[in-house]
Amino acid sequence: MIKKFASDALGLSDIGKMFEPYDYDKTESDDYLLYEKGEHIYFLIKTRTDEYCFTNLALIHVDGDSAVSKKRTLKRYDYKFNTLRQVSFETTGTLDLDIELKFTIGETAFNIEVHKKFSEKAKDLYKCLVTMERIMRENEKHRNYMFDSLEYATRSLASSGHGQTSPAESFKSIAEFTNHWLQESNRNYSKEDYSDVFELFIRN
């Protein structure tokens, strides 16, 4: 705690601030959005070294090496390919200056400190991430059911024989049906754009 107060006093703390929409164009993250794909920013947190940009399609992390270096590494985590897990929110104590937002996306864990004066916006972001995690879990459950059903159907067809059709014709029909069925199921249980979730919780 004493070390943290000292770093705050010296201006070395990595506590983030949350930007307002009218300032998004002043950040590095804004340069890397896929505007051509309809991507836009809902929350943006900037710390001494990093930016955490939450869009409707992905988390964009502008990773800085240090406060004195201009070198940055851009990392993109599309929600469609990276599941959110273990979302949590740590509130401030009596003497704390920050709140903490923790989560794992894909295989990467994040622990983002945000100044407590942005607590209301941080709570909105937390609600968005929790809701997204629940949607992703539900979709994953349905995809597992989907593959279990496909395996059962395949075993049933294999044991029933080919009837009046040749093995080649049966294989072709099954392959075409399976491909169509998997594509349709994937569309139903794979979400790419979370605009509706962000707009549900964001405070105007």
Short mmCIF file of N, CA, C and O in Angstrom, two decimals, residues 17-136:
data_model
loop_
_atom_site.label_atom_id
_atom_site.label_comp_id
_atom_site.label_asym_id
_atom_site.label_seq_id
_atom_site.Cartn_x
_atom_site.Cartn_y
_atom_site.Cartn_z
N LYS A 17 -7.52 5.65 -16.99
CA LYS A 17 -8.67 6.54 -17.06
C LYS A 17 -9.52 6.12 -18.25
O LYS A 17 -9.00 5.59 -19.24
N MET A 18 -10.81 6.35 -18.16
CA MET A 18 -11.73 5.96 -19.21
C MET A 18 -12.07 7.18 -20.06
O MET A 18 -12.50 8.21 -19.53
N PHE A 19 -11.89 7.05 -21.35
CA PHE A 19 -12.11 8.16 -22.27
C PHE A 19 -13.59 8.31 -22.61
O PHE A 19 -14.35 7.35 -22.63
N GLU A 20 -13.96 9.54 -22.93
CA GLU A 20 -15.29 9.82 -23.45
C GLU A 20 -15.27 9.64 -24.97
O GLU A 20 -14.22 9.79 -25.60
N PRO A 21 -16.43 9.35 -25.56
CA PRO A 21 -16.47 9.11 -27.02
C PRO A 21 -15.86 10.23 -27.85
O PRO A 21 -15.24 9.96 -28.89
N TYR A 22 -16.01 11.49 -27.42
CA TYR A 22 -15.48 12.59 -28.24
C TYR A 22 -13.95 12.64 -28.24
O TYR A 22 -13.35 13.39 -29.01
N ASP A 23 -13.31 11.83 -27.37
CA ASP A 23 -11.85 11.79 -27.32
C ASP A 23 -11.26 10.51 -27.92
O ASP A 23 -10.05 10.32 -27.91
N TYR A 24 -12.11 9.62 -28.43
CA TYR A 24 -11.60 8.35 -28.97
C TYR A 24 -10.61 8.57 -30.11
O TYR A 24 -9.65 7.82 -30.25
N ASP A 25 -10.85 9.62 -30.91
CA ASP A 25 -9.96 9.84 -32.06
C ASP A 25 -8.58 10.35 -31.66
O ASP A 25 -7.68 10.45 -32.49
N LYS A 26 -8.39 10.63 -30.37
CA LYS A 26 -7.10 11.09 -29.89
C LYS A 26 -6.23 9.92 -29.40
O LYS A 26 -5.12 10.13 -28.92
N THR A 27 -6.74 8.70 -29.51
CA THR A 27 -6.02 7.53 -29.02
C THR A 27 -5.41 6.75 -30.18
O THR A 27 -5.81 6.89 -31.34
N GLU A 28 -4.42 5.90 -29.86
CA GLU A 28 -3.80 5.06 -30.88
C GLU A 28 -4.74 3.97 -31.36
O GLU A 28 -4.74 3.59 -32.53
N SER A 29 -5.56 3.45 -30.46
CA SER A 29 -6.47 2.35 -30.82
C SER A 29 -7.38 2.71 -31.98
O SER A 29 -7.68 1.87 -32.83
N ASP A 30 -7.79 3.96 -32.02
CA ASP A 30 -8.73 4.40 -33.05
C ASP A 30 -8.18 4.18 -34.46
O ASP A 30 -8.95 3.96 -35.39
N ASP A 31 -6.86 4.19 -34.60
CA ASP A 31 -6.25 4.03 -35.92
C ASP A 31 -6.34 2.60 -36.45
O ASP A 31 -6.13 2.37 -37.63
N TYR A 32 -6.66 1.65 -35.56
CA TYR A 32 -6.61 0.24 -35.95
C TYR A 32 -7.98 -0.43 -36.01
O TYR A 32 -8.07 -1.64 -36.18
N LEU A 33 -9.04 0.36 -35.90
CA LEU A 33 -10.38 -0.20 -35.98
C LEU A 33 -10.72 -0.61 -37.41
O LEU A 33 -10.28 0.03 -38.37
N LEU A 34 -11.52 -1.66 -37.53
CA LEU A 34 -11.99 -2.11 -38.84
C LEU A 34 -13.29 -1.38 -39.17
O LEU A 34 -14.38 -1.96 -39.17
N TYR A 35 -13.16 -0.09 -39.44
CA TYR A 35 -14.36 0.71 -39.73
C TYR A 35 -15.10 0.18 -40.95
O TYR A 35 -16.32 0.28 -41.05
N GLU A 36 -14.33 -0.40 -41.89
CA GLU A 36 -14.94 -0.96 -43.09
C GLU A 36 -15.87 -2.13 -42.76
O GLU A 36 -16.76 -2.45 -43.54
N LYS A 37 -15.67 -2.75 -41.59
CA LYS A 37 -16.49 -3.88 -41.16
C LYS A 37 -17.56 -3.46 -40.15
O LYS A 37 -18.21 -4.29 -39.54
N GLY A 38 -17.71 -2.15 -39.98
CA GLY A 38 -18.71 -1.66 -39.03
C GLY A 38 -18.26 -1.69 -37.59
O GLY A 38 -19.09 -1.66 -36.67
N GLU A 39 -16.96 -1.69 -37.35
CA GLU A 39 -16.45 -1.73 -35.98
C GLU A 39 -16.44 -0.33 -35.38
O GLU A 39 -16.06 0.63 -36.03
N HIS A 40 -16.83 -0.23 -34.11
CA HIS A 40 -16.76 1.05 -33.42
C HIS A 40 -16.51 0.82 -31.93
O HIS A 40 -16.76 -0.25 -31.39
N ILE A 41 -16.02 1.85 -31.26
CA ILE A 41 -15.59 1.77 -29.87
C ILE A 41 -16.77 2.01 -28.92
O ILE A 41 -17.59 2.91 -29.14
N TYR A 42 -16.80 1.22 -27.83
CA TYR A 42 -17.78 1.45 -26.77
C TYR A 42 -17.12 1.88 -25.46
O TYR A 42 -17.66 2.70 -24.73
N PHE A 43 -15.96 1.31 -25.16
CA PHE A 43 -15.22 1.71 -23.95
C PHE A 43 -13.74 1.76 -24.30
O PHE A 43 -13.25 0.91 -25.05
N LEU A 44 -13.04 2.74 -23.73
CA LEU A 44 -11.60 2.83 -23.95
C LEU A 44 -10.91 3.26 -22.66
O LEU A 44 -11.24 4.31 -22.09
N ILE A 45 -9.99 2.43 -22.20
CA ILE A 45 -9.22 2.70 -20.99
C ILE A 45 -7.77 2.94 -21.38
O ILE A 45 -7.18 2.14 -22.11
N LYS A 46 -7.20 4.02 -20.88
CA LYS A 46 -5.80 4.34 -21.17
C LYS A 46 -5.04 4.44 -19.86
O LYS A 46 -5.43 5.19 -18.97
N THR A 47 -3.94 3.69 -19.76
CA THR A 47 -3.06 3.77 -18.61
C THR A 47 -1.77 4.47 -19.02
O THR A 47 -1.64 4.96 -20.14
N ARG A 48 -0.80 4.47 -18.15
CA ARG A 48 0.49 5.11 -18.43
C ARG A 48 1.15 4.48 -19.65
O ARG A 48 1.81 5.15 -20.44
N THR A 49 0.99 3.17 -19.83
CA THR A 49 1.71 2.47 -20.90
C THR A 49 0.82 1.79 -21.93
O THR A 49 1.29 1.46 -23.02
N ASP A 50 -0.46 1.58 -21.61
CA ASP A 50 -1.32 0.75 -22.47
C ASP A 50 -2.66 1.41 -22.78
O ASP A 50 -3.08 2.34 -22.09
N GLU A 51 -3.30 0.87 -23.81
CA GLU A 51 -4.70 1.19 -24.11
C GLU A 51 -5.48 -0.10 -24.22
O GLU A 51 -4.99 -1.09 -24.78
N TYR A 52 -6.70 -0.09 -23.66
CA TYR A 52 -7.60 -1.23 -23.74
C TYR A 52 -8.88 -0.73 -24.39
O TYR A 52 -9.66 0.01 -23.78
N CYS A 53 -9.08 -1.13 -25.63
CA CYS A 53 -10.18 -0.60 -26.43
C CYS A 53 -11.20 -1.72 -26.66
O CYS A 53 -10.91 -2.73 -27.31
N PHE A 54 -12.41 -1.53 -26.11
CA PHE A 54 -13.47 -2.53 -26.23
C PHE A 54 -14.42 -2.08 -27.34
O PHE A 54 -15.15 -1.09 -27.20
N THR A 55 -14.41 -2.79 -28.45
CA THR A 55 -15.30 -2.49 -29.56
C THR A 55 -16.43 -3.52 -29.60
O THR A 55 -16.47 -4.45 -28.80
N ASN A 56 -17.32 -3.35 -30.56
CA ASN A 56 -18.40 -4.32 -30.72
C ASN A 56 -17.90 -5.66 -31.24
O ASN A 56 -18.58 -6.68 -31.11
N LEU A 57 -16.67 -5.71 -31.82
CA LEU A 57 -16.14 -6.93 -32.42
C LEU A 57 -14.96 -7.54 -31.67
O LEU A 57 -14.72 -8.75 -31.80
N ALA A 58 -14.24 -6.74 -30.91
CA ALA A 58 -12.98 -7.25 -30.33
C ALA A 58 -12.48 -6.36 -29.20
O ALA A 58 -12.93 -5.22 -29.03
N LEU A 59 -11.53 -6.91 -28.45
CA LEU A 59 -10.70 -6.12 -27.54
C LEU A 59 -9.41 -5.82 -28.27
O LEU A 59 -8.72 -6.73 -28.74
N ILE A 60 -9.09 -4.53 -28.40
CA ILE A 60 -7.82 -4.12 -29.01
C ILE A 60 -6.92 -3.62 -27.89
O ILE A 60 -7.25 -2.68 -27.18
N HIS A 61 -5.78 -4.28 -27.74
CA HIS A 61 -4.83 -3.91 -26.69
C HIS A 61 -3.59 -3.30 -27.33
O HIS A 61 -2.87 -3.97 -28.07
N VAL A 62 -3.38 -2.03 -27.07
CA VAL A 62 -2.14 -1.37 -27.49
C VAL A 62 -1.17 -1.49 -26.32
O VAL A 62 -1.32 -0.81 -25.31
N ASP A 63 -0.21 -2.38 -26.46
CA ASP A 63 0.67 -2.78 -25.37
C ASP A 63 1.96 -1.98 -25.43
O ASP A 63 2.74 -2.09 -26.37
N GLY A 64 2.19 -1.15 -24.40
CA GLY A 64 3.41 -0.34 -24.35
C GLY A 64 4.49 -1.00 -23.51
O GLY A 64 4.21 -1.60 -22.48
N ASP A 65 5.73 -0.88 -23.95
CA ASP A 65 6.85 -1.47 -23.21
C ASP A 65 7.10 -0.74 -21.90
O ASP A 65 7.31 -1.35 -20.86
N SER A 66 7.06 0.58 -21.94
CA SER A 66 7.31 1.38 -20.74
C SER A 66 6.76 2.78 -20.97
O SER A 66 6.39 3.15 -22.07
N ALA A 67 6.74 3.56 -19.90
CA ALA A 67 6.21 4.92 -20.00
C ALA A 67 7.10 5.83 -20.82
O ALA A 67 6.66 6.84 -21.35
N VAL A 68 8.40 5.50 -20.91
CA VAL A 68 9.33 6.38 -21.61
C VAL A 68 9.60 5.93 -23.04
O VAL A 68 10.26 6.63 -23.80
N SER A 69 9.10 4.77 -23.43
CA SER A 69 9.32 4.26 -24.77
C SER A 69 8.09 4.49 -25.64
O SER A 69 6.96 4.41 -25.17
N LYS A 70 8.31 4.78 -26.93
CA LYS A 70 7.21 4.99 -27.86
C LYS A 70 6.84 3.70 -28.59
O LYS A 70 5.91 3.67 -29.38
N LYS A 71 7.56 2.63 -28.30
CA LYS A 71 7.29 1.36 -28.96
C LYS A 71 5.99 0.77 -28.44
O LYS A 71 5.74 0.72 -27.24
N ARG A 72 5.14 0.33 -29.37
CA ARG A 72 3.86 -0.25 -29.02
C ARG A 72 3.64 -1.54 -29.80
O ARG A 72 4.06 -1.66 -30.95
N THR A 73 2.95 -2.49 -29.17
CA THR A 73 2.57 -3.73 -29.84
C THR A 73 1.05 -3.82 -29.85
O THR A 73 0.42 -3.70 -28.80
N LEU A 74 0.49 -4.00 -31.02
CA LEU A 74 -0.96 -4.10 -31.15
C LEU A 74 -1.39 -5.55 -31.06
O LEU A 74 -0.89 -6.40 -31.80
N LYS A 75 -2.33 -5.83 -30.16
CA LYS A 75 -2.87 -7.18 -30.02
C LYS A 75 -4.39 -7.11 -30.13
O LYS A 75 -5.02 -6.28 -29.47
N ARG A 76 -4.94 -7.98 -30.96
CA ARG A 76 -6.39 -7.96 -31.21
C ARG A 76 -6.98 -9.30 -30.79
O ARG A 76 -6.48 -10.36 -31.16
N TYR A 77 -8.08 -9.22 -30.01
CA TYR A 77 -8.76 -10.42 -29.55
C TYR A 77 -10.22 -10.35 -30.02
O TYR A 77 -11.06 -9.72 -29.37
N ASP A 78 -10.51 -10.98 -31.16
CA ASP A 78 -11.88 -10.99 -31.67
C ASP A 78 -12.75 -11.87 -30.78
O ASP A 78 -12.37 -13.01 -30.45
N TYR A 79 -13.94 -11.37 -30.41
CA TYR A 79 -14.83 -12.12 -29.54
C TYR A 79 -15.28 -13.43 -30.20
O TYR A 79 -15.55 -14.42 -29.51
N LYS A 80 -15.34 -13.45 -31.52
CA LYS A 80 -15.81 -14.64 -32.23
C LYS A 80 -14.86 -15.82 -32.02
O LYS A 80 -15.27 -16.97 -32.03
N PHE A 81 -13.57 -15.52 -31.82
CA PHE A 81 -12.56 -16.58 -31.72
C PHE A 81 -11.92 -16.68 -30.34
O PHE A 81 -11.09 -17.56 -30.10
N ASN A 82 -12.27 -15.76 -29.42
CA ASN A 82 -11.67 -15.74 -28.09
C ASN A 82 -12.76 -15.64 -27.02
O ASN A 82 -13.42 -14.60 -26.91
N THR A 83 -12.92 -16.70 -26.26
CA THR A 83 -13.97 -16.74 -25.25
C THR A 83 -13.58 -15.93 -24.02
O THR A 83 -12.43 -15.97 -23.56
N LEU A 84 -14.55 -15.19 -23.49
CA LEU A 84 -14.36 -14.45 -22.23
C LEU A 84 -14.64 -15.38 -21.06
O LEU A 84 -15.64 -16.11 -21.06
N ARG A 85 -13.77 -15.33 -20.04
CA ARG A 85 -13.95 -16.15 -18.85
C ARG A 85 -13.49 -15.37 -17.62
O ARG A 85 -12.74 -14.42 -17.71
N GLN A 86 -13.97 -15.81 -16.46
CA GLN A 86 -13.49 -15.33 -15.16
C GLN A 86 -13.55 -13.80 -15.05
O GLN A 86 -12.61 -13.17 -14.55
N VAL A 87 -14.65 -13.22 -15.47
CA VAL A 87 -14.82 -11.76 -15.35
C VAL A 87 -15.11 -11.42 -13.89
O VAL A 87 -16.00 -12.01 -13.27
N SER A 88 -14.37 -10.47 -13.35
CA SER A 88 -14.61 -10.05 -11.97
C SER A 88 -14.32 -8.56 -11.83
O SER A 88 -13.64 -7.95 -12.66
N PHE A 89 -14.86 -7.99 -10.75
CA PHE A 89 -14.75 -6.55 -10.51
C PHE A 89 -14.39 -6.36 -9.04
O PHE A 89 -15.08 -6.85 -8.15
N GLU A 90 -13.28 -5.67 -8.78
CA GLU A 90 -12.84 -5.43 -7.41
C GLU A 90 -13.04 -3.96 -7.08
O GLU A 90 -12.43 -3.09 -7.70
N THR A 91 -13.87 -3.70 -6.08
CA THR A 91 -14.19 -2.32 -5.72
C THR A 91 -13.06 -1.72 -4.88
O THR A 91 -12.14 -2.41 -4.44
N THR A 92 -13.15 -0.41 -4.66
CA THR A 92 -12.11 0.29 -3.92
C THR A 92 -12.27 0.08 -2.42
O THR A 92 -13.39 -0.06 -1.90
N GLY A 93 -11.13 0.10 -1.72
CA GLY A 93 -11.15 0.15 -0.27
C GLY A 93 -11.15 1.59 0.20
O GLY A 93 -11.23 2.53 -0.62
N THR A 94 -11.03 1.78 1.48
CA THR A 94 -11.08 3.13 2.05
C THR A 94 -9.98 4.03 1.51
O THR A 94 -10.18 5.20 1.22
N LEU A 95 -8.77 3.47 1.37
CA LEU A 95 -7.61 4.27 0.97
C LEU A 95 -7.21 4.07 -0.48
O LEU A 95 -6.27 4.71 -0.96
N ASP A 96 -7.89 3.20 -1.19
CA ASP A 96 -7.51 2.91 -2.57
C ASP A 96 -7.94 4.00 -3.52
O ASP A 96 -8.96 4.67 -3.32
N LEU A 97 -7.16 4.17 -4.57
CA LEU A 97 -7.49 5.14 -5.62
C LEU A 97 -8.09 4.46 -6.85
O LEU A 97 -8.55 5.13 -7.76
N ASP A 98 -8.04 3.14 -6.86
CA ASP A 98 -8.43 2.45 -8.09
C ASP A 98 -9.39 1.29 -7.83
O ASP A 98 -9.53 0.82 -6.71
N ILE A 99 -10.07 0.89 -8.91
CA ILE A 99 -10.85 -0.34 -8.94
C ILE A 99 -10.17 -1.25 -9.95
O ILE A 99 -9.38 -0.79 -10.77
N GLU A 100 -10.45 -2.54 -9.87
CA GLU A 100 -9.78 -3.49 -10.75
C GLU A 100 -10.80 -4.31 -11.53
O GLU A 100 -11.74 -4.86 -10.95
N LEU A 101 -10.58 -4.37 -12.82
CA LEU A 101 -11.39 -5.18 -13.71
C LEU A 101 -10.53 -6.34 -14.20
O LEU A 101 -9.48 -6.12 -14.81
N LYS A 102 -10.96 -7.57 -13.90
CA LYS A 102 -10.17 -8.75 -14.25
C LYS A 102 -10.98 -9.68 -15.15
O LYS A 102 -12.17 -9.86 -14.93
N PHE A 103 -10.30 -10.26 -16.12
CA PHE A 103 -10.95 -11.23 -16.99
C PHE A 103 -9.89 -11.95 -17.82
O PHE A 103 -8.74 -11.50 -17.91
N THR A 104 -10.29 -13.05 -18.40
CA THR A 104 -9.44 -13.78 -19.34
C THR A 104 -10.16 -13.82 -20.68
O THR A 104 -11.36 -14.11 -20.73
N ILE A 105 -9.45 -13.52 -21.75
CA ILE A 105 -10.02 -13.61 -23.09
C ILE A 105 -9.09 -14.49 -23.92
O ILE A 105 -7.90 -14.22 -24.03
N GLY A 106 -9.65 -15.56 -24.47
CA GLY A 106 -8.79 -16.54 -25.11
C GLY A 106 -7.90 -17.18 -24.08
O GLY A 106 -8.37 -17.72 -23.07
N GLU A 107 -6.60 -17.07 -24.26
CA GLU A 107 -5.63 -17.61 -23.31
C GLU A 107 -4.93 -16.51 -22.52
O GLU A 107 -3.97 -16.79 -21.79
N THR A 108 -5.38 -15.26 -22.66
CA THR A 108 -4.68 -14.12 -22.05
C THR A 108 -5.48 -13.55 -20.89
O THR A 108 -6.67 -13.22 -21.05
N ALA A 109 -4.84 -13.41 -19.74
CA ALA A 109 -5.49 -12.83 -18.56
C ALA A 109 -5.16 -11.35 -18.47
O ALA A 109 -4.03 -10.93 -18.73
N PHE A 110 -6.18 -10.56 -18.11
CA PHE A 110 -6.00 -9.11 -17.95
C PHE A 110 -6.41 -8.70 -16.55
O PHE A 110 -7.37 -9.22 -15.98
N ASN A 111 -5.67 -7.75 -16.01
CA ASN A 111 -5.99 -7.12 -14.73
C ASN A 111 -5.81 -5.63 -14.93
O ASN A 111 -4.69 -5.12 -14.90
N ILE A 112 -6.90 -4.92 -15.16
CA ILE A 112 -6.84 -3.49 -15.52
C ILE A 112 -7.27 -2.64 -14.32
O ILE A 112 -8.38 -2.80 -13.81
N GLU A 113 -6.39 -1.75 -13.91
CA GLU A 113 -6.70 -0.83 -12.83
C GLU A 113 -7.26 0.46 -13.41
O GLU A 113 -6.69 1.03 -14.34
N VAL A 114 -8.38 0.90 -12.84
CA VAL A 114 -9.06 2.11 -13.32
C VAL A 114 -9.28 3.04 -12.13
O VAL A 114 -9.65 2.58 -11.04
N HIS A 115 -9.04 4.32 -12.34
CA HIS A 115 -9.24 5.29 -11.25
C HIS A 115 -10.70 5.25 -10.80
O HIS A 115 -11.63 5.14 -11.59
N LYS A 116 -10.88 5.37 -9.49
CA LYS A 116 -12.21 5.20 -8.91
C LYS A 116 -13.21 6.27 -9.36
O LYS A 116 -14.42 6.06 -9.27
N LYS A 117 -12.72 7.40 -9.88
CA LYS A 117 -13.66 8.43 -10.34
C LYS A 117 -14.41 7.98 -11.59
O LYS A 117 -15.42 8.58 -11.98
N PHE A 118 -13.91 6.89 -12.23
CA PHE A 118 -14.60 6.33 -13.40
C PHE A 118 -15.39 5.07 -13.04
O PHE A 118 -15.68 4.24 -13.92
N SER A 119 -15.73 4.94 -11.76
CA SER A 119 -16.33 3.69 -11.30
C SER A 119 -17.66 3.36 -11.98
O SER A 119 -17.94 2.20 -12.26
N GLU A 120 -18.47 4.38 -12.27
CA GLU A 120 -19.77 4.10 -12.90
C GLU A 120 -19.60 3.54 -14.31
O GLU A 120 -20.26 2.57 -14.69
N LYS A 121 -18.70 4.14 -15.08
CA LYS A 121 -18.44 3.62 -16.43
C LYS A 121 -17.81 2.24 -16.36
O LYS A 121 -18.09 1.36 -17.18
N ALA A 122 -16.93 2.03 -15.38
CA ALA A 122 -16.29 0.72 -15.22
C ALA A 122 -17.32 -0.35 -14.86
O ALA A 122 -17.22 -1.50 -15.33
N LYS A 123 -18.31 0.02 -14.07
CA LYS A 123 -19.38 -0.93 -13.72
C LYS A 123 -20.18 -1.31 -14.96
O LYS A 123 -20.58 -2.47 -15.13
N ASP A 124 -20.43 -0.33 -15.83
CA ASP A 124 -21.15 -0.62 -17.07
C ASP A 124 -20.36 -1.59 -17.94
O ASP A 124 -20.91 -2.52 -18.52
N LEU A 125 -19.04 -1.37 -18.02
CA LEU A 125 -18.19 -2.27 -18.79
C LEU A 125 -18.20 -3.67 -18.19
O LEU A 125 -18.27 -4.67 -18.92
N TYR A 126 -18.14 -3.74 -16.87
CA TYR A 126 -18.19 -5.04 -16.19
C TYR A 126 -19.48 -5.79 -16.54
O TYR A 126 -19.46 -6.99 -16.86
N LYS A 127 -20.60 -5.09 -16.52
CA LYS A 127 -21.88 -5.72 -16.85
C LYS A 127 -21.89 -6.24 -18.29
O LYS A 127 -22.43 -7.32 -18.57
N CYS A 128 -21.29 -5.47 -19.17
CA CYS A 128 -21.20 -5.91 -20.57
C CYS A 128 -20.39 -7.19 -20.69
O CYS A 128 -20.81 -8.15 -21.35
N LEU A 129 -19.23 -7.23 -20.04
CA LEU A 129 -18.35 -8.38 -20.13
C LEU A 129 -18.97 -9.62 -19.49
O LEU A 129 -18.84 -10.73 -20.01
N VAL A 130 -19.65 -9.44 -18.36
CA VAL A 130 -20.33 -10.57 -17.71
C VAL A 130 -21.42 -11.13 -18.62
O VAL A 130 -21.55 -12.35 -18.77
N THR A 131 -22.19 -10.25 -19.23
CA THR A 131 -23.25 -10.71 -20.14
C THR A 131 -22.67 -11.42 -21.35
O THR A 131 -23.19 -12.46 -21.79
N MET A 132 -21.58 -10.89 -21.89
CA MET A 132 -20.92 -11.54 -23.03
C MET A 132 -20.40 -12.92 -22.64
O MET A 132 -20.50 -13.88 -23.41
N GLU A 133 -19.83 -13.01 -21.44
CA GLU A 133 -19.33 -14.31 -20.97
C GLU A 133 -20.48 -15.32 -20.89
O GLU A 133 -20.32 -16.48 -21.29
N ARG A 134 -21.63 -14.90 -20.41
CA ARG A 134 -22.77 -15.81 -20.29
C ARG A 134 -23.27 -16.25 -21.66
O ARG A 134 -23.60 -17.43 -21.86
N ILE A 135 -23.30 -15.32 -22.61
CA ILE A 135 -23.72 -15.68 -23.97
C ILE A 135 -22.74 -16.68 -24.58
O ILE A 135 -23.15 -17.67 -25.21
N MET A 136 -21.45 -16.43 -24.40
CA MET A 136 -20.43 -17.32 -24.95
C MET A 136 -20.52 -18.72 -24.33
O MET A 136 -20.37 -19.73 -25.01
#
